[in-house]
Short mmCIF file of C-alpha atoms in Angstrom, two decimals:
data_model
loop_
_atom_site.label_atom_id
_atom_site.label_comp_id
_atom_site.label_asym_id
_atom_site.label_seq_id
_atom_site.Cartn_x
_atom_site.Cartn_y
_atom_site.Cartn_z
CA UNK A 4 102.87 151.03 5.47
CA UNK A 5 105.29 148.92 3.53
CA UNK A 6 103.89 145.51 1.65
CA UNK A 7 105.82 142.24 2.08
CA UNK A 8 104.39 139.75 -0.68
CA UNK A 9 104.92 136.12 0.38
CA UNK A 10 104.19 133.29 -1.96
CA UNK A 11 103.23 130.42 -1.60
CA UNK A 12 100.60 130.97 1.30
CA UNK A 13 100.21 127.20 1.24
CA UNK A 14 102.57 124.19 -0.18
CA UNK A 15 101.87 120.63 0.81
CA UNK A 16 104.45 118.17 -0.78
CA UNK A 17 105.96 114.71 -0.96
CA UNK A 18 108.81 114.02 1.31
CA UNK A 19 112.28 114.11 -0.87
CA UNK A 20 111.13 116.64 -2.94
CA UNK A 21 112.27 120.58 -2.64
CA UNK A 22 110.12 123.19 -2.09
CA UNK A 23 110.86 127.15 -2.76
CA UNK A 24 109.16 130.16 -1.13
CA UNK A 25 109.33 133.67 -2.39
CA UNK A 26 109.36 136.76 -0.03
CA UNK A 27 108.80 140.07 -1.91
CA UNK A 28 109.07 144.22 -0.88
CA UNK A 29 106.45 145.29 -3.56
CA UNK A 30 106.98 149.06 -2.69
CA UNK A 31 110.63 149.69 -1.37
CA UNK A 32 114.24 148.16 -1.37
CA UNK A 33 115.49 145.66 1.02
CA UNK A 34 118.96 145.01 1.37
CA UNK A 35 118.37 142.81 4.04
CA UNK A 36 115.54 139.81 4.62
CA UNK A 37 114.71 137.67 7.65
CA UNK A 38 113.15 134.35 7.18
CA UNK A 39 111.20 133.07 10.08
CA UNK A 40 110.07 129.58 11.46
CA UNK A 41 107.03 129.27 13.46
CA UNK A 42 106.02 125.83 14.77
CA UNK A 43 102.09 125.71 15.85
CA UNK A 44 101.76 127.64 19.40
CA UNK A 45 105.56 128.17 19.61
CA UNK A 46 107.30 131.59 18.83
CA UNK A 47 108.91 132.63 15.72
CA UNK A 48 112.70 131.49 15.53
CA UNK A 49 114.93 133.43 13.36
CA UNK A 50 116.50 130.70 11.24
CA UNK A 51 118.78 133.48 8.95
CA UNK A 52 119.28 137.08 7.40
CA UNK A 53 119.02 137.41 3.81
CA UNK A 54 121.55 139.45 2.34
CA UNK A 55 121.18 140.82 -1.27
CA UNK A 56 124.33 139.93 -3.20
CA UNK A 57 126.17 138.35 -0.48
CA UNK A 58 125.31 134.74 1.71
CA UNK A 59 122.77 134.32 3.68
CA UNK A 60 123.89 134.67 7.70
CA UNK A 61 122.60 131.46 9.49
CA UNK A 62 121.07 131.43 12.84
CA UNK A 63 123.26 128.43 15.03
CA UNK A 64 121.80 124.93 14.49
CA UNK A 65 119.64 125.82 11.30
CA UNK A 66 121.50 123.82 8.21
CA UNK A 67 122.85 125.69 5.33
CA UNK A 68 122.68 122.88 3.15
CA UNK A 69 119.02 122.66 3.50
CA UNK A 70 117.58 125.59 3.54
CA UNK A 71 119.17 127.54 0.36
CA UNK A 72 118.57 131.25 0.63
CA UNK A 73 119.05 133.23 -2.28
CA UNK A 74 118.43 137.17 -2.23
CA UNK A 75 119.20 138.02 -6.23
CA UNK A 76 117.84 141.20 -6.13
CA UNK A 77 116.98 144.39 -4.03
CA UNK A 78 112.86 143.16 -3.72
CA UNK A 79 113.20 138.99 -3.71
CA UNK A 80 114.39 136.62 -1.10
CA UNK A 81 113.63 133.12 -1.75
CA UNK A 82 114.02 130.12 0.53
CA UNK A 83 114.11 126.75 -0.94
CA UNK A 84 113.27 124.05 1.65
CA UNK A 85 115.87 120.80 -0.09
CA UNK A 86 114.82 117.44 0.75
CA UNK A 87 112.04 117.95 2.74
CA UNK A 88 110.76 115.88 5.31
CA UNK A 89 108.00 115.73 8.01
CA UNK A 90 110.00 117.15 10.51
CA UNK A 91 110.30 120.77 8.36
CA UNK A 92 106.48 121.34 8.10
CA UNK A 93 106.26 124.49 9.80
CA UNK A 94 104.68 128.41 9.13
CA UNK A 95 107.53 130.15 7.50
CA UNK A 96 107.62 133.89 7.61
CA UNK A 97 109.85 136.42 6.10
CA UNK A 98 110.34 139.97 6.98
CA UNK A 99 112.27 143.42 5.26
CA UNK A 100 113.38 146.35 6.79
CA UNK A 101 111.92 149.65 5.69
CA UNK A 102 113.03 152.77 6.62
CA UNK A 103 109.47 154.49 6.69
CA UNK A 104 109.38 156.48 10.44
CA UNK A 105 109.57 154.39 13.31
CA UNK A 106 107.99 151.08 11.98
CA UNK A 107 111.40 148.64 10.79
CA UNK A 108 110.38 145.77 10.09
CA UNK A 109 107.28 144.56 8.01
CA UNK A 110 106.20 140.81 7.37
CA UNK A 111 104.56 138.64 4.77
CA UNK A 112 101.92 136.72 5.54
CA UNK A 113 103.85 133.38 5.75
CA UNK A 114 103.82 130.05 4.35
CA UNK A 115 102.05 127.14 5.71
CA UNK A 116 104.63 123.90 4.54
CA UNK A 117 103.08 120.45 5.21
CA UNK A 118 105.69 117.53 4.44
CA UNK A 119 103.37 114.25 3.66
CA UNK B 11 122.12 135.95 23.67
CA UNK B 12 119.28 138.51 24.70
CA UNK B 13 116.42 136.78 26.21
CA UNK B 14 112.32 137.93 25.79
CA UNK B 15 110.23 136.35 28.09
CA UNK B 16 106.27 137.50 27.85
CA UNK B 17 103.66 137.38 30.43
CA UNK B 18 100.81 136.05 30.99
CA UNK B 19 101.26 133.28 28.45
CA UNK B 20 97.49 132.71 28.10
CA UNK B 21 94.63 135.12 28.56
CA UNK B 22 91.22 134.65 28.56
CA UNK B 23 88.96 137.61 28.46
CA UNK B 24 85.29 138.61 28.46
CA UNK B 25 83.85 141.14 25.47
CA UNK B 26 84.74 144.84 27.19
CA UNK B 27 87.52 143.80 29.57
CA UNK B 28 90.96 145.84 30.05
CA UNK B 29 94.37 143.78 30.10
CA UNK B 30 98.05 144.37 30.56
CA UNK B 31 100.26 142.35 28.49
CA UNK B 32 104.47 142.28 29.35
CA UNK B 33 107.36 141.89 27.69
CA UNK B 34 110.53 141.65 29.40
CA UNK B 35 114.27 141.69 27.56
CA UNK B 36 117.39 140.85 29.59
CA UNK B 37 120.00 143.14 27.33
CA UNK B 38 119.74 146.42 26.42
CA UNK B 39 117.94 147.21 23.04
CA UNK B 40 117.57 149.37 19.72
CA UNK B 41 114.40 148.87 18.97
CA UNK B 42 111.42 146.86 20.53
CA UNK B 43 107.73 146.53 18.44
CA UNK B 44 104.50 144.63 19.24
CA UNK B 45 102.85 142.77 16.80
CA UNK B 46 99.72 140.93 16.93
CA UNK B 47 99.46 137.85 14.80
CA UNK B 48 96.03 137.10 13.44
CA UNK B 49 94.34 133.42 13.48
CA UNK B 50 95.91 133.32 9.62
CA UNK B 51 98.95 133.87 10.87
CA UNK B 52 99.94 137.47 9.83
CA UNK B 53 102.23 139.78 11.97
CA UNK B 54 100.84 143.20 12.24
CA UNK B 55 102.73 145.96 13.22
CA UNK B 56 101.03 147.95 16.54
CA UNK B 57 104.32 149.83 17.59
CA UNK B 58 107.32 150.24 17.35
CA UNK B 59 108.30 151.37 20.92
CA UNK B 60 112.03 151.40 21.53
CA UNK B 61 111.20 154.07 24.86
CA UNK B 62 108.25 155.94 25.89
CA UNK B 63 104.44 155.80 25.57
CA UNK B 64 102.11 155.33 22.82
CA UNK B 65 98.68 154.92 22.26
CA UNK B 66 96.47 153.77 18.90
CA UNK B 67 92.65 153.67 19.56
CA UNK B 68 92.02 151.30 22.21
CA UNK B 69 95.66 149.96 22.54
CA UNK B 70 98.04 151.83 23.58
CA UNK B 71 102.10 151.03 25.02
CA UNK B 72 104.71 151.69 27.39
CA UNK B 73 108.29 150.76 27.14
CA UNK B 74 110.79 151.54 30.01
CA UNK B 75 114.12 150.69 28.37
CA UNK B 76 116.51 151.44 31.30
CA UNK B 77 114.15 148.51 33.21
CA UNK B 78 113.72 146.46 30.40
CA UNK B 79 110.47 145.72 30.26
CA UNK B 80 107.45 146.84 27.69
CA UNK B 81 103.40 147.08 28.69
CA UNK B 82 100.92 147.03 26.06
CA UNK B 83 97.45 147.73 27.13
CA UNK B 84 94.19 146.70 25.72
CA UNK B 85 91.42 148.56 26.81
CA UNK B 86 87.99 147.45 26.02
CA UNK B 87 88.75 144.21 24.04
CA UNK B 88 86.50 143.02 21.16
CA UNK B 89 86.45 139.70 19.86
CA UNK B 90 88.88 140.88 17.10
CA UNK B 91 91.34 140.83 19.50
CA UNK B 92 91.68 137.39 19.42
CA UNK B 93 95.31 136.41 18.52
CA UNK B 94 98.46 136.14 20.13
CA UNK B 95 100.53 139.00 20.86
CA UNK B 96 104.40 139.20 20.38
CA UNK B 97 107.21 141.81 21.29
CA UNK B 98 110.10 141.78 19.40
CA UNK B 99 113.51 143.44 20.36
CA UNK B 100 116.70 144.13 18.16
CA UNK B 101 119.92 143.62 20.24
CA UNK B 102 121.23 146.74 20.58
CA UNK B 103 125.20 145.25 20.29
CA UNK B 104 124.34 144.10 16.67
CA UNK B 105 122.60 146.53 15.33
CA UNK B 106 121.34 144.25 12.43
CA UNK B 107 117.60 145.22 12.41
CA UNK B 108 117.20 141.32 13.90
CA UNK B 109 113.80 141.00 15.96
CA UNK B 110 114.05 138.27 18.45
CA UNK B 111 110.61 137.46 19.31
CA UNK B 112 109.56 136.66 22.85
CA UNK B 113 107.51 133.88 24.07
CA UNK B 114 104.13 134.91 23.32
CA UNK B 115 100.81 135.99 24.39
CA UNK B 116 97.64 133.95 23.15
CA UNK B 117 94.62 136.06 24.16
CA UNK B 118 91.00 134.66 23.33
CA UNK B 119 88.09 137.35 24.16
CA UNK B 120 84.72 135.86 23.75
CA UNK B 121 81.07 137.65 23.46
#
């Protein structure tokens, strides 16, 4: 199946600071990335769509301003978490649609954020 | 907007047990898949079931679109089965390849 290469698995930072998270289709073309929030034992919560060469699409009540989304290029998404704080430590996920059969969507393997 | 509610929320099992896991949408849908996500926290992809039946090995699913609901059936569990199970849907009025996930599984199957 199709391989979805997120990176870092694992960030722990200083609140203020800005942290950036890369999602990756290593062996097809996405025009179109999801990034995911997952707080522990809760669902995953679309927070926006990814669009390559165009802006980012925003889920209501998840701030632009903070979570910069920047798809430059057919196989990279990245998220940049601004300003963290303790509140945005969460298991962030990002997904690409492949056309390959019946299977649409494939996911990294997400990133753990802890804001000290 | 569409609405995926999953039941039972928690499941505990024995080693060699059968179970019936449910996901039900409120809206109709493009596409519907069921993903297990291991204690690391990756999302594998078991099916992608937008109508009909399917089976893999010991799992195997069951969508009935025009009721809106989704089975997916573990037969024989192993301790590998540990995880919790989602079902995702794609609102079929957007047509945006956007899962929304529903609430959740968490299945724990001990020896």
């Amino acid at each position: 199946g199709a391989v979805v290469s997120q990176h870092p698995s694992r960030v722990i930072c200083k609140s203020g600071t800005s942290v950036k998270i890369e999602c990756r289709s290593l062996d097809f073309q996405a025009t179109t990335m999801f990034w995911y929030r997952q707080f522990p034992k809760q669902s995953l919560m679309l927070m926006a769509t990814s669009n390559e060469g165009s802006k980012a699409t925003y889920e209501q009540g998840v701030e632009k301003d903070k979570f910069l989304i920047n798809h430059a290029s057919l196989t990279l998404s990245t998220l940049t978490v601004t300003s963290a704080h303790p509140e945005d430590s969460s298991f962030y996920i990002c997904s690409a649609a492949a056309r390959t059969g019946g299977e649409k969507l494939f996911f990294g393997s997400g990133t753990q954020l802890s804001v000290l | 907007g569409i609405q995926v509610e999953q039941s039972p929320p928690d499941l505990i099992l024995q080693e060699g047990a059968n179970s019936t896991l449910r996901c039900n949408f409120s809206d109709s849908v493009n596409n519907l898949q069921w993903f297990h996500q291991n204690p690391w926290g990756q999302l594998i992809n078991l099916f992608y079931i937008p109508s009909g039946t399917k089976q893999n090995g010991r799992l195997s699913a069951t969508t009935v679109a025009t009721e809106r609901y989704s089975l997916l059936y573990i037969s024989s569990s192993q301790t590998t089965d540990s995880g919790v199970y989602f079902c995702a849907v794609e609102d079929i009025s957007y047509n945006t390849d956007k899962l929304i996930f529903g609430t959740g599984t968490r299945l724990q199957v001990f020896p």
